[in-house]
């Protein structure tokens, strides 16, 4: 009794051509963006500067972890505590997540927690948080209206 078993795997020529074409197009588009032939996505800060969009309101904030696990939000100029965030329902989860990422970037750059974060509302309605130590900017509108409100309330006129 003879058992013939074939392990040869074949892929059709058309599938290989399509896969090669997809890889080629991806490489060409990446190169075109890298060499400036195709414009990159707009950087919000650059787009605002080019359009002459001015800041409407800004506030410098500091964030401090407390022993009970809460995060204190402090006006960096007046040292007034604006809020103590304990859980998810008060927007604390989103704020903690954003601040954890920014704090990690500061640690990697060898920077401390002394420099404030600048929260700014712009004429076009956008809301940004800038780490004044690293220059990193986060557009808070990108995370949806509820998460935007979590930060907007720390401005003196907190309309979302």
mmCIF file of C-alpha atoms in Angstrom:
data_model
loop_
_atom_site.group_PDB
_atom_site.id
_atom_site.type_symbol
_atom_site.label_atom_id
_atom_site.label_comp_id
_atom_site.label_asym_id
_atom_site.label_seq_id
_atom_site.Cartn_x
_atom_site.Cartn_y
_atom_site.Cartn_z
ATOM 1 C CA UNK A 1 0.000 0.000 0.000
ATOM 2 C CA UNK A 2 1.453 3.269 -1.096
ATOM 3 C CA UNK A 3 0.487 6.587 0.419
ATOM 4 C CA UNK A 4 1.217 9.562 -1.760
ATOM 5 C CA UNK A 5 1.053 12.851 0.025
ATOM 6 C CA UNK A 6 1.820 16.175 -1.588
ATOM 7 C CA UNK A 7 2.917 19.168 0.554
ATOM 8 C CA UNK A 8 3.428 21.542 -2.310
ATOM 9 C CA UNK A 9 1.650 24.831 -1.728
ATOM 10 C CA UNK A 10 0.905 27.013 -4.690
ATOM 11 C CA UNK A 11 -0.242 30.600 -4.819
ATOM 12 C CA UNK A 12 -1.680 31.851 -8.028
ATOM 13 C CA UNK A 13 0.304 34.255 -10.133
ATOM 14 C CA UNK A 14 -2.458 36.899 -9.935
ATOM 15 C CA UNK A 15 -2.404 36.943 -6.136
ATOM 16 C CA UNK A 16 1.376 37.361 -6.115
ATOM 17 C CA UNK A 17 1.144 40.216 -8.629
ATOM 18 C CA UNK A 18 -1.544 41.978 -6.574
ATOM 19 C CA UNK A 19 0.495 41.627 -3.371
ATOM 20 C CA UNK A 20 3.611 42.958 -5.121
ATOM 21 C CA UNK A 21 1.632 45.861 -6.549
ATOM 22 C CA UNK A 22 0.257 46.757 -3.119
ATOM 23 C CA UNK A 23 3.736 46.753 -1.583
ATOM 24 C CA UNK A 24 5.068 48.882 -4.475
ATOM 25 C CA UNK A 25 2.286 51.471 -4.200
ATOM 26 C CA UNK A 26 2.795 51.705 -0.436
ATOM 27 C CA UNK A 27 6.530 52.293 -0.853
ATOM 28 C CA UNK A 28 5.968 54.897 -3.585
ATOM 29 C CA UNK A 29 3.422 56.850 -1.520
ATOM 30 C CA UNK A 30 5.674 56.765 1.550
ATOM 31 C CA UNK A 31 8.600 58.058 -0.506
ATOM 32 C CA UNK A 32 6.442 60.792 -2.072
ATOM 33 C CA UNK A 33 5.444 62.079 1.377
ATOM 34 C CA UNK A 34 9.013 61.815 2.687
ATOM 35 C CA UNK A 35 10.390 63.853 -0.223
ATOM 36 C CA UNK A 36 7.639 66.471 0.007
ATOM 37 C CA UNK A 37 5.914 65.557 -3.270
ATOM 38 C CA UNK A 38 2.665 64.856 -1.409
ATOM 39 C CA UNK A 39 1.731 67.087 1.548
ATOM 40 C CA UNK A 40 1.678 65.563 5.009
ATOM 41 C CA UNK A 41 -1.347 65.765 7.279
ATOM 42 C CA UNK A 42 -1.815 69.200 8.736
ATOM 43 C CA UNK A 43 -0.201 69.807 12.094
ATOM 44 C CA UNK A 44 -2.857 71.713 14.098
ATOM 45 C CA UNK A 45 -0.413 74.212 15.623
ATOM 46 C CA UNK A 46 1.055 74.990 12.199
ATOM 47 C CA UNK A 47 -2.393 75.235 10.583
ATOM 48 C CA UNK A 48 -3.552 77.643 13.332
ATOM 49 C CA UNK A 49 -0.446 79.791 12.888
ATOM 50 C CA UNK A 50 -0.874 79.916 9.098
ATOM 51 C CA UNK A 51 -4.560 80.820 9.460
ATOM 52 C CA UNK A 52 -3.841 83.427 12.133
ATOM 53 C CA UNK A 53 -6.028 81.677 14.727
ATOM 54 C CA UNK A 54 -5.417 83.323 18.099
ATOM 55 C CA UNK A 55 -5.723 81.936 21.588
ATOM 56 C CA UNK A 56 -8.951 82.940 23.330
ATOM 57 C CA UNK A 57 -8.050 81.660 26.775
ATOM 58 C CA UNK A 58 -5.129 79.863 28.356
ATOM 59 C CA UNK A 59 -4.278 78.508 31.796
ATOM 60 C CA UNK A 60 -1.112 76.928 33.150
ATOM 61 C CA UNK A 61 -1.810 73.713 35.037
ATOM 62 C CA UNK A 62 0.146 71.321 37.227
ATOM 63 C CA UNK A 63 -0.946 67.804 38.104
ATOM 64 C CA UNK A 64 0.042 66.042 41.312
ATOM 65 C CA UNK A 65 -0.490 62.426 42.316
ATOM 66 C CA UNK A 66 -1.801 62.024 45.840
ATOM 67 C CA UNK A 67 -1.230 59.180 48.293
ATOM 68 C CA UNK A 68 -4.896 58.115 48.042
ATOM 69 C CA UNK A 69 -4.555 57.557 44.280
ATOM 70 C CA UNK A 70 -6.291 60.795 43.327
ATOM 71 C CA UNK A 71 -4.836 63.412 41.010
ATOM 72 C CA UNK A 72 -4.873 67.058 42.066
ATOM 73 C CA UNK A 73 -5.260 69.618 39.285
ATOM 74 C CA UNK A 74 -3.570 72.876 40.291
ATOM 75 C CA UNK A 75 -3.459 76.334 38.703
ATOM 76 C CA UNK A 76 0.316 76.603 38.252
ATOM 77 C CA UNK A 77 0.298 80.403 38.587
ATOM 78 C CA UNK A 78 -1.949 80.904 41.624
ATOM 79 C CA UNK A 79 -1.273 77.465 43.204
ATOM 80 C CA UNK A 80 -5.054 77.073 43.682
ATOM 81 C CA UNK A 81 -6.306 73.476 43.616
ATOM 82 C CA UNK A 82 -8.949 73.344 40.896
ATOM 83 C CA UNK A 83 -10.031 69.737 41.343
ATOM 84 C CA UNK A 84 -9.182 66.443 42.968
ATOM 85 C CA UNK A 85 -9.952 63.606 40.563
ATOM 86 C CA UNK A 86 -10.774 60.287 42.193
ATOM 87 C CA UNK A 87 -12.260 58.072 39.528
ATOM 88 C CA UNK A 88 -13.547 57.526 36.038
ATOM 89 C CA UNK A 89 -16.846 59.386 36.404
ATOM 90 C CA UNK A 90 -15.171 62.742 37.011
ATOM 91 C CA UNK A 91 -12.991 62.522 33.870
ATOM 92 C CA UNK A 92 -10.054 61.456 36.006
ATOM 93 C CA UNK A 93 -9.353 58.311 34.013
ATOM 94 C CA UNK A 94 -8.840 60.196 30.770
ATOM 95 C CA UNK A 95 -6.838 62.947 32.450
ATOM 96 C CA UNK A 96 -4.653 60.372 34.248
ATOM 97 C CA UNK A 97 -3.995 58.591 30.958
ATOM 98 C CA UNK A 98 -2.982 61.765 29.145
ATOM 99 C CA UNK A 99 -0.807 62.947 32.020
ATOM 100 C CA UNK A 100 0.837 59.528 32.437
ATOM 101 C CA UNK A 101 1.951 59.646 28.806
ATOM 102 C CA UNK A 102 3.288 63.188 29.125
ATOM 103 C CA UNK A 103 5.073 62.383 32.404
ATOM 104 C CA UNK A 104 6.690 59.349 30.787
ATOM 105 C CA UNK A 105 7.991 61.515 27.961
ATOM 106 C CA UNK A 106 9.443 63.966 30.499
ATOM 107 C CA UNK A 107 11.192 61.142 32.382
ATOM 108 C CA UNK A 108 12.658 59.790 29.153
ATOM 109 C CA UNK A 109 14.004 63.286 28.420
ATOM 110 C CA UNK A 110 15.412 63.623 31.945
ATOM 111 C CA UNK A 111 12.990 66.418 32.832
ATOM 112 C CA UNK A 112 11.184 66.937 36.127
ATOM 113 C CA UNK A 113 7.596 67.804 36.945
ATOM 114 C CA UNK A 114 8.200 71.499 37.703
ATOM 115 C CA UNK A 115 7.220 73.009 34.328
ATOM 116 C CA UNK A 116 3.474 73.558 33.885
ATOM 117 C CA UNK A 117 1.190 72.358 31.114
ATOM 118 C CA UNK A 118 -0.572 75.044 29.111
ATOM 119 C CA UNK A 119 -4.268 74.449 28.372
ATOM 120 C CA UNK A 120 -5.484 76.710 25.560
ATOM 121 C CA UNK A 121 -8.823 77.335 23.825
ATOM 122 C CA UNK A 122 -8.425 78.777 20.327
ATOM 123 C CA UNK A 123 -10.690 81.063 18.251
ATOM 124 C CA UNK A 124 -11.642 78.144 16.019
ATOM 125 C CA UNK A 125 -12.916 76.220 19.064
ATOM 126 C CA UNK A 126 -10.064 73.761 19.314
ATOM 127 C CA UNK A 127 -8.563 72.926 22.696
ATOM 128 C CA UNK A 128 -4.922 71.985 23.165
ATOM 129 C CA UNK A 129 -2.680 70.936 26.020
ATOM 130 C CA UNK A 130 1.021 71.764 25.614
ATOM 131 C CA UNK A 131 3.780 70.383 27.792
ATOM 132 C CA UNK A 132 5.926 73.479 28.277
ATOM 133 C CA UNK A 133 8.926 71.292 29.197
ATOM 134 C CA UNK A 134 8.999 69.134 26.049
ATOM 135 C CA UNK A 135 6.909 71.204 23.629
ATOM 136 C CA UNK A 136 4.596 68.260 22.954
ATOM 137 C CA UNK A 137 1.071 69.338 22.071
ATOM 138 C CA UNK A 138 -2.101 67.274 22.361
ATOM 139 C CA UNK A 139 -5.276 68.271 20.541
ATOM 140 C CA UNK A 140 -7.958 67.368 23.071
ATOM 141 C CA UNK A 141 -10.850 67.529 20.594
ATOM 142 C CA UNK A 142 -9.463 64.386 18.971
ATOM 143 C CA UNK A 143 -10.655 62.281 21.909
ATOM 144 C CA UNK A 144 -14.357 63.175 21.708
ATOM 145 C CA UNK A 145 -16.590 65.708 23.443
ATOM 146 C CA UNK A 146 -16.675 64.077 26.889
ATOM 147 C CA UNK A 147 -12.912 63.815 27.149
ATOM 148 C CA UNK A 148 -12.570 67.364 25.832
ATOM 149 C CA UNK A 149 -14.912 68.550 28.613
ATOM 150 C CA UNK A 150 -12.732 66.798 31.185
ATOM 151 C CA UNK A 151 -10.001 69.364 30.436
ATOM 152 C CA UNK A 152 -12.140 72.346 29.293
ATOM 153 C CA UNK A 153 -13.613 72.738 32.778
ATOM 154 C CA UNK A 154 -10.218 73.930 34.048
ATOM 155 C CA UNK A 155 -10.412 77.084 31.969
ATOM 156 C CA UNK A 156 -12.049 80.111 33.565
ATOM 157 C CA UNK A 157 -14.872 80.026 31.001
ATOM 158 C CA UNK A 158 -15.194 76.237 30.673
ATOM 159 C CA UNK A 159 -17.605 75.974 27.743
ATOM 160 C CA UNK A 160 -16.848 72.758 25.946
#
